[in-house]
XYZ file of C-alpha atoms in Angstrom:
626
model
C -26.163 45.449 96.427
C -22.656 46.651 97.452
C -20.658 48.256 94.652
C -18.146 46.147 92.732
C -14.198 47.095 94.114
C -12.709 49.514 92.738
C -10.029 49.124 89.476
C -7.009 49.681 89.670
C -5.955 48.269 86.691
C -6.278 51.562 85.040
C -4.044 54.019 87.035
C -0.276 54.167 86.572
C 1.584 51.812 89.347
C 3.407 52.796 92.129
C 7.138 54.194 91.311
C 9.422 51.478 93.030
C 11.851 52.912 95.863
C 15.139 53.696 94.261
C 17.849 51.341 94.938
C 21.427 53.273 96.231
C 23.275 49.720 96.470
C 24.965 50.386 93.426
C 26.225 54.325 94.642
C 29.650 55.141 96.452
C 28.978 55.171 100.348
C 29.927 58.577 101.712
C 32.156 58.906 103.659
C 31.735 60.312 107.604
C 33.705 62.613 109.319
C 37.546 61.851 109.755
C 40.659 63.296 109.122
C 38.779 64.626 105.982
C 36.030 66.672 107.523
C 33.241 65.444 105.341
C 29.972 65.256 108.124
C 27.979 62.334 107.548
C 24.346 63.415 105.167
C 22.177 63.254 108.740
C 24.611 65.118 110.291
C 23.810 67.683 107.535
C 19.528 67.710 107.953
C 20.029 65.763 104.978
C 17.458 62.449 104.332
C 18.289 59.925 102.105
C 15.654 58.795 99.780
C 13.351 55.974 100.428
C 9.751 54.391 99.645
C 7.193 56.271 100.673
C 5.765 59.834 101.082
C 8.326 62.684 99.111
C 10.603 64.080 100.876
C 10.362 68.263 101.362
C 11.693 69.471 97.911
C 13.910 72.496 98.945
C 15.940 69.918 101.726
C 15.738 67.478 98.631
C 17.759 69.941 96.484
C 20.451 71.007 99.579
C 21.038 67.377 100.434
C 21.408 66.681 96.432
C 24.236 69.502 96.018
C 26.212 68.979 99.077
C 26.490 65.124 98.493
C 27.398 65.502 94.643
C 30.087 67.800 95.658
C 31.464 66.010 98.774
C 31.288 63.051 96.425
C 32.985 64.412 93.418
C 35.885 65.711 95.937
C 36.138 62.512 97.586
C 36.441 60.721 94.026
C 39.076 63.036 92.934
C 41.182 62.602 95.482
C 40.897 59.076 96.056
C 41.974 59.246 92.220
C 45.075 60.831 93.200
C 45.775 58.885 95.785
C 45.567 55.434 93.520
C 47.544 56.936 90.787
C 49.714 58.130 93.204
C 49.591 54.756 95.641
C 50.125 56.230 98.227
C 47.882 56.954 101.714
C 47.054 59.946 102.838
C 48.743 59.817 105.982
C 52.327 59.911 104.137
C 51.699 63.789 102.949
C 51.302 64.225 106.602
C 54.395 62.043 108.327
C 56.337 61.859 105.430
C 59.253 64.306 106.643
C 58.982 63.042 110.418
C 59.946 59.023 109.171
C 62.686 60.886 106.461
C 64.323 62.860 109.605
C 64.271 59.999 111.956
C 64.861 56.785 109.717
C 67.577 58.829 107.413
C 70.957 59.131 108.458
C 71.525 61.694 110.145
C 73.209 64.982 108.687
C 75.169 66.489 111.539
C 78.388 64.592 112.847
C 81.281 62.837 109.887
C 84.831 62.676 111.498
C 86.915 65.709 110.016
C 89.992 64.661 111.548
C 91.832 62.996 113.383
C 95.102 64.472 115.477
C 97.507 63.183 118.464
C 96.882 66.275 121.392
C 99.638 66.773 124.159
C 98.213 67.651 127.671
C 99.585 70.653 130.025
C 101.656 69.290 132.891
C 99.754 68.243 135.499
C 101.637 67.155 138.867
C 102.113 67.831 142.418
C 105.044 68.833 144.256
C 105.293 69.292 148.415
C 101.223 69.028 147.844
C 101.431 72.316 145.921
C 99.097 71.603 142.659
C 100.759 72.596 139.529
C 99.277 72.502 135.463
C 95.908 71.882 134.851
C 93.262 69.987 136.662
C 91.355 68.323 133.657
C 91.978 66.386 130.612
C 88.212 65.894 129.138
C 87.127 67.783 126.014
C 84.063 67.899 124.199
C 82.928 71.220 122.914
C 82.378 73.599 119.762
C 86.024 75.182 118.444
C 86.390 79.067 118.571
C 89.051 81.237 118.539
C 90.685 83.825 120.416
C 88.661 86.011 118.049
C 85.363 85.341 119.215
C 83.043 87.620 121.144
C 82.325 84.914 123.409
C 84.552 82.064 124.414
C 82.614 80.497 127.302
C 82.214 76.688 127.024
C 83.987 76.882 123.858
C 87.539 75.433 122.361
C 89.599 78.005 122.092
C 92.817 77.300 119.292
C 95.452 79.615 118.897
C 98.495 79.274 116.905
C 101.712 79.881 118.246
C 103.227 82.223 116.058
C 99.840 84.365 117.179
C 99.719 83.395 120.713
C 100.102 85.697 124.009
C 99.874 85.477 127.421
C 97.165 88.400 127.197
C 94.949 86.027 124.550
C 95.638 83.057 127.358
C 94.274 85.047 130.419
C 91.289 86.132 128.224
C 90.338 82.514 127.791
C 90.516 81.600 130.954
C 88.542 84.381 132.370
C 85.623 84.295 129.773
C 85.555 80.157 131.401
C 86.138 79.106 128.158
C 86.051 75.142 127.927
C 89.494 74.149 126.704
C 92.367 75.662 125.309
C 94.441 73.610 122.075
C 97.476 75.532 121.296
C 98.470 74.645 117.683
C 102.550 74.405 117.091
C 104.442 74.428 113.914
C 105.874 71.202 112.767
C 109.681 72.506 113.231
C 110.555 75.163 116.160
C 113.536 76.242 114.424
C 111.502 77.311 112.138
C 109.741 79.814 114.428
C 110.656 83.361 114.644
C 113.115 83.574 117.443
C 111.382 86.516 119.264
C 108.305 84.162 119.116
C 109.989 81.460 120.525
C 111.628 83.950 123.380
C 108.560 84.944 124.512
C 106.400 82.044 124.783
C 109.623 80.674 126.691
C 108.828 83.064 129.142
C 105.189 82.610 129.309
C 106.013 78.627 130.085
C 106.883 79.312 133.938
C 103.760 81.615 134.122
C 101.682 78.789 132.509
C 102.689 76.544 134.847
C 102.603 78.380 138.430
C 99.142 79.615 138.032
C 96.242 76.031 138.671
C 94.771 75.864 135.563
C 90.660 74.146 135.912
C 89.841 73.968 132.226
C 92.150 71.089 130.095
C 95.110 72.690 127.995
C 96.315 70.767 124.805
C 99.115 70.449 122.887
C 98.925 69.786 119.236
C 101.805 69.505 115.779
C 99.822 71.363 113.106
C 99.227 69.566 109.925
C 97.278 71.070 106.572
C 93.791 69.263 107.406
C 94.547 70.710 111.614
C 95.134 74.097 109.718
C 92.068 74.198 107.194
C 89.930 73.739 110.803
C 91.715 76.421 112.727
C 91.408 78.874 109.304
C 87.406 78.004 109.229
C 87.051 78.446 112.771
C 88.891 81.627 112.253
C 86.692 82.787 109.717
C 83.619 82.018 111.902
C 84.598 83.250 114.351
C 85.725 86.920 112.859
C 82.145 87.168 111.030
C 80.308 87.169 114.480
C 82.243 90.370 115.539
C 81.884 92.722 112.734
C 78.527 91.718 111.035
C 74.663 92.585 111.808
C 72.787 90.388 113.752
C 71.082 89.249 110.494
C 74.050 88.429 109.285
C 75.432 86.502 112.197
C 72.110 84.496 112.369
C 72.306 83.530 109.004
C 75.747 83.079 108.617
C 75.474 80.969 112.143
C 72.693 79.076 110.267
C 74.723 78.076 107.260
C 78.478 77.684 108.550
C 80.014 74.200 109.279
C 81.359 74.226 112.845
C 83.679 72.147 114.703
C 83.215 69.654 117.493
C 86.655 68.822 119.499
C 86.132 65.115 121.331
C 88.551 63.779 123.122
C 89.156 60.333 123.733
C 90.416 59.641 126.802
C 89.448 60.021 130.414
C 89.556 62.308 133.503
C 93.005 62.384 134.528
C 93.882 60.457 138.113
C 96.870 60.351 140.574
C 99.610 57.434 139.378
C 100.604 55.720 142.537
C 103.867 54.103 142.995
C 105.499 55.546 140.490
C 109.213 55.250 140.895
C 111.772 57.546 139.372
C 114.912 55.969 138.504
C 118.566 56.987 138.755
C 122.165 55.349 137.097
C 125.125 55.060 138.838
C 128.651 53.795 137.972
C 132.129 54.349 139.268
C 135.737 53.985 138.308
C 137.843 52.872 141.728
C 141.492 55.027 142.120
C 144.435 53.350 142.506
C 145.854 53.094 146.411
C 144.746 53.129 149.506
C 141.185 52.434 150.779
C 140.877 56.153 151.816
C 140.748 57.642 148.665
C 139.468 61.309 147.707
C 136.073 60.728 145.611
C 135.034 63.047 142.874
C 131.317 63.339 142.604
C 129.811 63.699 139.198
C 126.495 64.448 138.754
C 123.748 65.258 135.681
C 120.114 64.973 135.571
C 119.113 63.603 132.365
C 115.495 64.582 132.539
C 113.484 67.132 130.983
C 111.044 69.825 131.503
C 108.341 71.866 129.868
C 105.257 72.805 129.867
C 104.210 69.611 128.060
C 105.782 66.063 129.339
C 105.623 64.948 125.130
C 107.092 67.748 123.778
C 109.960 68.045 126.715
C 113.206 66.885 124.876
C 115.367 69.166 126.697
C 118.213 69.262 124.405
C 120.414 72.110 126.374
C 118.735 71.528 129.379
C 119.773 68.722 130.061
C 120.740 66.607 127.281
C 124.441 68.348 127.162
C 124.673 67.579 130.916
C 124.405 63.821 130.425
C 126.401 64.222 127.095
C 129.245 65.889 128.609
C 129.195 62.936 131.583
C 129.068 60.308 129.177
C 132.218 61.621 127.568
C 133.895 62.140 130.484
C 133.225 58.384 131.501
C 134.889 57.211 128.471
C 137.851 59.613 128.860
C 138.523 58.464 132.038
C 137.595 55.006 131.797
C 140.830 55.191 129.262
C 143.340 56.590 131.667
C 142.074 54.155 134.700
C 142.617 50.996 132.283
C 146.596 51.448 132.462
C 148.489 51.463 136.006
C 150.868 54.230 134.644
C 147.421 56.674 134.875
C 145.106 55.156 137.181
C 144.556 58.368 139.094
C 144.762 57.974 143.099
C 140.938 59.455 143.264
C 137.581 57.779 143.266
C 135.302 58.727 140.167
C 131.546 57.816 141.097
C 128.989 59.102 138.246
C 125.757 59.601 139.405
C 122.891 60.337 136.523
C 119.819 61.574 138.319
C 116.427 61.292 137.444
C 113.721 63.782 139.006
C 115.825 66.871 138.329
C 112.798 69.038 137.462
C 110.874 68.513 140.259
C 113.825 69.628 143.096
C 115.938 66.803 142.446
C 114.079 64.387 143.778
C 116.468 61.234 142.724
C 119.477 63.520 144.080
C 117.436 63.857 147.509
C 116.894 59.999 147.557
C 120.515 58.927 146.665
C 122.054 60.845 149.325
C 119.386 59.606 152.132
C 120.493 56.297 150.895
C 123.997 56.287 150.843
C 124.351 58.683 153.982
C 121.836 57.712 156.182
C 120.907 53.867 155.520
C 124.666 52.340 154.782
C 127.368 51.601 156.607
C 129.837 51.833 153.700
C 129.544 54.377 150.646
C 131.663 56.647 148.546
C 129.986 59.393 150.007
C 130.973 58.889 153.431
C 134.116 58.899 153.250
C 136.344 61.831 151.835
C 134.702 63.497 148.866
C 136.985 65.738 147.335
C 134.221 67.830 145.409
C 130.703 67.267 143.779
C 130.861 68.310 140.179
C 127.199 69.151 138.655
C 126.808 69.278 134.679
C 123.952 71.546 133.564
C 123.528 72.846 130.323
C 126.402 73.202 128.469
C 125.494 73.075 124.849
C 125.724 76.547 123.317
C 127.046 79.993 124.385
C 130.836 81.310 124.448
C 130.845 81.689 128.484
C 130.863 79.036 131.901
C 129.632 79.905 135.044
C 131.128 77.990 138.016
C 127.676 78.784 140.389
C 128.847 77.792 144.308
C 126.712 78.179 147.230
C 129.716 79.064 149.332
C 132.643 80.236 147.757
C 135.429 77.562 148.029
C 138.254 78.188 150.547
C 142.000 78.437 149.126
C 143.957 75.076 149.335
C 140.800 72.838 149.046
C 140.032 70.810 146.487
C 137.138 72.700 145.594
C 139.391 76.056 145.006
C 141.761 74.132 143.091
C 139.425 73.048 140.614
C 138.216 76.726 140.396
C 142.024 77.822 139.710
C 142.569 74.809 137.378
C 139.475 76.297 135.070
C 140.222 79.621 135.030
C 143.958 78.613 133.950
C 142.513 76.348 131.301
C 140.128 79.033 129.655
C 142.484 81.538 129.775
C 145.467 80.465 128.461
C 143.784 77.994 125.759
C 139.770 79.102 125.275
C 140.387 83.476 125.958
C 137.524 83.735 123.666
C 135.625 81.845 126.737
C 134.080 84.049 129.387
C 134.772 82.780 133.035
C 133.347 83.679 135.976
C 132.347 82.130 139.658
C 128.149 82.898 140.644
C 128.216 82.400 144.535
C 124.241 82.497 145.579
C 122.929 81.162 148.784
C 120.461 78.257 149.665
C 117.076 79.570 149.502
C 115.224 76.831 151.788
C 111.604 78.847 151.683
C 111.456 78.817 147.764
C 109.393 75.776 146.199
C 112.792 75.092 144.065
C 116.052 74.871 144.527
C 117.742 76.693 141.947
C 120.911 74.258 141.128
C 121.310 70.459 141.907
C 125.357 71.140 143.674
C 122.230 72.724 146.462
C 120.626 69.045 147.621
C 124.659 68.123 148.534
C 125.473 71.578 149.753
C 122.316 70.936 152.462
C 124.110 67.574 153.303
C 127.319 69.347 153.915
C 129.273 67.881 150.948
C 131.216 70.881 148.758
C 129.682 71.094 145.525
C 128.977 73.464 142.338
C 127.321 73.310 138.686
C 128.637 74.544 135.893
C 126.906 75.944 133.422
C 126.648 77.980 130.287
C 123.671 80.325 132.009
C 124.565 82.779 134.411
C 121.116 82.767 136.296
C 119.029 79.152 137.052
C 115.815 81.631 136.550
C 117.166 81.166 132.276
C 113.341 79.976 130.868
C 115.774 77.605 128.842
C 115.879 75.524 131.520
C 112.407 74.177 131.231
C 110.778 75.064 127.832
C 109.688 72.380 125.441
C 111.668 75.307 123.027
C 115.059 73.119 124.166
C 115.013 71.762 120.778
C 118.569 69.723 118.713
C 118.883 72.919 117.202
C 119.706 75.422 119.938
C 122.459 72.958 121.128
C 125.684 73.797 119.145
C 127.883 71.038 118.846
C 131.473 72.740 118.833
C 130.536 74.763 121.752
C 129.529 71.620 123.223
C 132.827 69.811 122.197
C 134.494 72.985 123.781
C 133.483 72.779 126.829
C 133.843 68.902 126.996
C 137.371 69.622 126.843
C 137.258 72.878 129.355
C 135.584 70.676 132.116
C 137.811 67.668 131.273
C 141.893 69.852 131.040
C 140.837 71.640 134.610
C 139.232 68.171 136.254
C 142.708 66.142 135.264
C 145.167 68.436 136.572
C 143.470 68.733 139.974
C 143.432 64.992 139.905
C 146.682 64.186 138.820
C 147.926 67.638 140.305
C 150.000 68.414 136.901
C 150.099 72.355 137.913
C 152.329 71.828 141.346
C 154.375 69.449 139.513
C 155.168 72.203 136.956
C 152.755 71.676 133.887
C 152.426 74.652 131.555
C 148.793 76.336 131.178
C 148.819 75.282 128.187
C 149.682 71.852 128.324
C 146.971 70.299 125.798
C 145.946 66.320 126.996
C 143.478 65.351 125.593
C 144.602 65.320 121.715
C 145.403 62.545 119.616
C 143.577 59.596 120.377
C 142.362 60.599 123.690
C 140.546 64.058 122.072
C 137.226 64.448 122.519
C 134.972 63.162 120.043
C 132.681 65.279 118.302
C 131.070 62.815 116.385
C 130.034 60.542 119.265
C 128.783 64.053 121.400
C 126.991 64.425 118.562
C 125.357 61.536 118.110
C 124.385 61.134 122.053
C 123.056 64.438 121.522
C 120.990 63.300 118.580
C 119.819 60.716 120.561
C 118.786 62.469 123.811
C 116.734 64.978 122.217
C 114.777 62.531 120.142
C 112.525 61.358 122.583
C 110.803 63.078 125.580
C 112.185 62.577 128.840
C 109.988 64.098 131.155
C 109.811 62.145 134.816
C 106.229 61.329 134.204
C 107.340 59.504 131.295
C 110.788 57.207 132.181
C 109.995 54.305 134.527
C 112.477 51.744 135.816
C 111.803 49.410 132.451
C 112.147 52.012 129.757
C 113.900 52.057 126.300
C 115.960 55.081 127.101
C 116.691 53.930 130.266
C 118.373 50.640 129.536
C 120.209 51.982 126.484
C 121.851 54.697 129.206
C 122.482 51.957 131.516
C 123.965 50.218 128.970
C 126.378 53.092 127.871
C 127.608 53.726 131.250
C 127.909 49.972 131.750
C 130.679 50.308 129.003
C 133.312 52.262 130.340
C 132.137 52.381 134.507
C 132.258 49.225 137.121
C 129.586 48.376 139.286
C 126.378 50.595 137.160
C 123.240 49.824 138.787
C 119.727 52.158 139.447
C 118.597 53.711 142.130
C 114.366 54.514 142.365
C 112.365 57.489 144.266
C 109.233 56.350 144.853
C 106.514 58.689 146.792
C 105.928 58.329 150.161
C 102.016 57.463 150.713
C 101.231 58.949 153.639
C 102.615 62.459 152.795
C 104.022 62.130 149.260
C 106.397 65.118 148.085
C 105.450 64.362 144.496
C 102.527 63.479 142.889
C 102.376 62.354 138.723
C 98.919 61.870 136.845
C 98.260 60.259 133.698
C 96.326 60.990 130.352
C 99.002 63.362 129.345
C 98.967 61.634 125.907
C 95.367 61.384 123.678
C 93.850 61.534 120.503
C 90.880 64.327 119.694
C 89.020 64.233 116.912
C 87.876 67.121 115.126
C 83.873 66.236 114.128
C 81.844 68.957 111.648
C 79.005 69.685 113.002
C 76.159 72.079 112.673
C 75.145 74.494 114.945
C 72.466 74.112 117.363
C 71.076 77.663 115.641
C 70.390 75.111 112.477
C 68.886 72.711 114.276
C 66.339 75.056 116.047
C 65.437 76.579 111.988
C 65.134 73.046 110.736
C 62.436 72.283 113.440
C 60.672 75.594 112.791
C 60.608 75.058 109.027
C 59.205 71.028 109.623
C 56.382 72.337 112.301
C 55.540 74.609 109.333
C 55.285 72.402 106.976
C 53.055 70.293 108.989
C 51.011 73.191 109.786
C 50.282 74.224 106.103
C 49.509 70.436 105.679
C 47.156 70.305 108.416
C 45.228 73.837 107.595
C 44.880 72.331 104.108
C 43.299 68.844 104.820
C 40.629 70.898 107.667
C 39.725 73.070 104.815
C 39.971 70.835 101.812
C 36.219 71.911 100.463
C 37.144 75.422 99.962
C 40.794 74.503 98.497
C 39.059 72.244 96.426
C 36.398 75.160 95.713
C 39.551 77.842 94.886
C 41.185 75.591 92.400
C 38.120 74.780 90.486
C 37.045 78.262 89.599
C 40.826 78.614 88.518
C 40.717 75.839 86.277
C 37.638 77.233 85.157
C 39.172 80.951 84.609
C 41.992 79.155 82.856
C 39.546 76.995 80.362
C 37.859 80.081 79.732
C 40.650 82.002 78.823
């Protein structure tokens, strides 16, 4: 008989497998470095035989503590809501989303550019006009690539040339708002540094610019900066580099390019003598353009705003005594205002190719008695008669020399008179008076002038200002040139007139008020040739005043010849920089360093969260304790 099956009844049942549905899934490796329990030699727990007790109790530790971690900081993170992602890009989205810190506008400031022109294909002035680099000063170890400022009242020609050689990137030359208000030794000598300015071809763009308080809080930061780098340590230098504001100077125009066509215009008028048709002409000439070394700031008050002045006055003098038979002269009067005087006369050169060489029938053809040439007259207590020939006795020409030494002497002896004779120098680049471009035509000619040399740096200095021109010498002189040029034309001293026989008083005297107020005119407003074309304001308003008292006014133009042009003008001589703070790239390199460590320290902490995690618990613990 087989024995009965066995009971089972009796012994305790079999544990059911534990259920983990209801525990937090671990997490596997990531960003967080937790390894997966497997990973780890750890098994989870299941039905069947136990599991070794020692791996049990490993697997058991590890997992409560990865667990716990994982709870806290998912904790965090949902109090916080936020991922964990943004500790890690947060500053990389704030630096490129956020506005960026470097660049506001500081200011804003009207620039005037260096001459830059062309003249028998001999470059002159600068060769750029673009700008776009960090400010400096003169002060500066190192000026390469950089804007150098200097004031006028501190600038030299020694500070210039060390500018230029260190290849700095521009040079902005701040001026005061008034010149008279310059020192005049200051204003002497950067005269005199103008021509020196101008001869040598400049690569690098030179500006121009009026000071104002914000211009002069810039150039007095700058300053500053640039004085620190010179005397401090190089710890100091770093981290005052660091820290400082700088100054970017952006200009907003473009590269500078050749102006084709451009024509150069020229007035004339003319009162006709009484007589015959073969009458002597008197030639009387004045450029009314101006010079410096920039075309805005050329207003050329002396030189040659006195020279048109005086021939203006003289127009209306005469225009008076032509109107009645009784003294309608028996000479020609032809006025001639020329444009192009600073660059050799090149509406002078035109006018006579014109009226010598292309017309049958001209003024200038016939008998010209003498070409009188104005050039500044405006200040001074002496007149220089400068000839290229001296005149021969019983010309025309001589008597006009005896007539103005008579004048001066017996009614201006506080005058100084004198005749300059000084030949044609055809090799120089210049001529050095504009009585030389008829004097090379044959036609007898002089300029008179308050200056006893045409190498004066008066004659082209944007110094020429209203305020070196003094009216009463101005008025003097008027009168000087217009006694002498009436009694050679009505030939009062062979008929017996005393020396000093005054005649223009009364209501033919010269009028001070009106010089005055031509004057006031003239100098407002640049003049350079770059600047006056055929439809201009000035322009028409002188046509206009010559059209007053002269017959037949019209304009003559210069324009370039194509193929081999003897002048050349270029543009851009006008623009507005602006003046942007910046940082300096110095900042921008710490900045970086100071982000990449920032991620760093991130980074190591998230690899070794355990052990973080680890170090603050047993000081939380030390801290409960205590």
């Amino acid at each position: 008989m087989p024995p009965p099956p066995p009971n089972y009844s009796s012994r305790r049942p079999p544990r059911p497998a534990p259920n983990y549905s209801s525990r937090r899934p671990l997490r596997t490796g990531g960003a967080c470095g937790v390894t997966p329990l497997r990973a780890c030699g750890v098994t989870p727990l299941r039905a069947g035989p136990c599991v070794p007790g020692p791996q049990r109790r490993v697997g058991a530790g590890a997992g409560a503590m990865l667990e716990e971690a994982g709870e806290v900081l998912e904790s965090v993170l949902k109090a916080s809501c936020l991922p964990l992602s943004f500790l890690l890009f947060v500053p990389a989205v704030l630096l490129l989303l956020g506005p960026p810190p470097a660049a506001e506008a500081a200011h804003e400031f009207t620039v005037y550019r260096m001459q830059q022109y062309e003249l028998g294909g001999q470059p002159y002035g600068t060769r750029s006009a673009v700008l776009n680099t960090e400010a400096r000063t003169v002060e500066a170890d190192v000026l390469s690539r950089r804007c150098v400022m200097m004031r006028l009242v501190d600038f030299s020609y020694e500070q210039y040339q060390k500018a230029l050689r260190q290849s700095a990137g521009a040079v902005v030359i701040i001026l005061p708002r008034s010149i008279s208000s310059v020192p005049q030794d200051v204003v002497r000598q950067f005269m005199e540094i103008e021509p020196e300015m101008l001869a040598m071809e400049t690569i690098v763009p030179v500006y121009f610019a009026v000071e104002d308080e914000e211009l002069l809080s810039i150039y007095e930061q700058t300053r500053a900066a640039s004085a620190s780098q010179g005397s401090a340590s190089a710890a100091e230098v770093l981290l005052h580099t660091a820290t400082a504001n700088g100054f970017q100077m952006v200009t907003s125009g473009a590269q500078s390019k050749a102006i084709n066509d451009w024509l150069i215009p020229s007035v004339e008028g003319r009162l006709t003598g009484l007589g015959g048709e073969d009458l002597p002409t008197v030639v009387i000439v004045a450029h009314y353009d101006s010079f410096g070394v920039a075309p805005w700031l050329s207003h050329g008050a002396d030189s040659n705003g006195s020279g048109i002045s005086v021939l203006l006055e003289l127009a209306r003098l005469f225009s008076r005594l032509y109107t009645y038979r009784r003294t309608h002269a028996g000479y020609n009067l032809l006025f001639f205002a020329s444009g192009g005087g600073k660059f050799n006369y090149q509406g002078t050169k035109r006018w006579l190719e014109d009226n010598l060489d292309h017309t049958d029938s001209s003024l200038l053809q016939d008998n010209v008695a003498f070409v009188l040439c104005l050039d500044t007259l405006g200040r001074g207590n002496s007149l220089h008669l400068h000839v290229s020939k001296p005149p021969k006795e019983g010309t025309l020409q001589h008597a006009f020399l005896r007539e103005l030494e008579l004048v001066v002497a017996s009614q201006f002896p506080e005058v100084k008179f004198s005749m300059v004779h000084k030949k044609i120098n055809l090799a120089e680049d210049m001529l050095a008076w504009e009585h030389e471009r008829f004097a090379i035509r044959r036609l007898p000619a002089f300029t008179i002038s308050h200056l006893e040399s045409h190498r004066d740096s008066l004659r082209n200095s944007i110094m020429d200002r209203r305020a070196r021109v003094d009216t009463k010498a101005l008025t003097r002189n008027t009168r000087i040139i217009a006694e002498a040029l009436t009694r050679v034309i009505y030939n009062l001293t062979d008929k017996g007139a005393p020396a000093d026989l005054q005649i223009f008083t009364d209501q033919m005297q010269i009028q001070q008020e009106q010089l005055e107020s031509v004057m006031d005119w003239l100098s407002s407003q640049p003049r350079a040739a770059q600047l006056i074309d055929k439809d201009s304001t000035f322009l028409s308003t002188l046509e206009y005043y010559m059209g007053r008292y002269l017959k037949d006014v019209k304009q003559h133009h210069v324009k370039a010849d194509k193929r081999d042009p003897e002048f050349v003008f270029y543009d851009q001589l006008k623009q507005v920089m602006n003046a942007y703070r910046v940082k300096p790239a110095i900042f921008d390199l710490l900045l970086a360093v100071c982000i990449a460590a920032y991620l760093g320290v991130a980074y190591v902490a998230v690899q070794h969260f355990g052990l973080l995690y680890k170090m603050i618990q047993r000081l939380s613990l030390k801290t409960k304790q205590q």
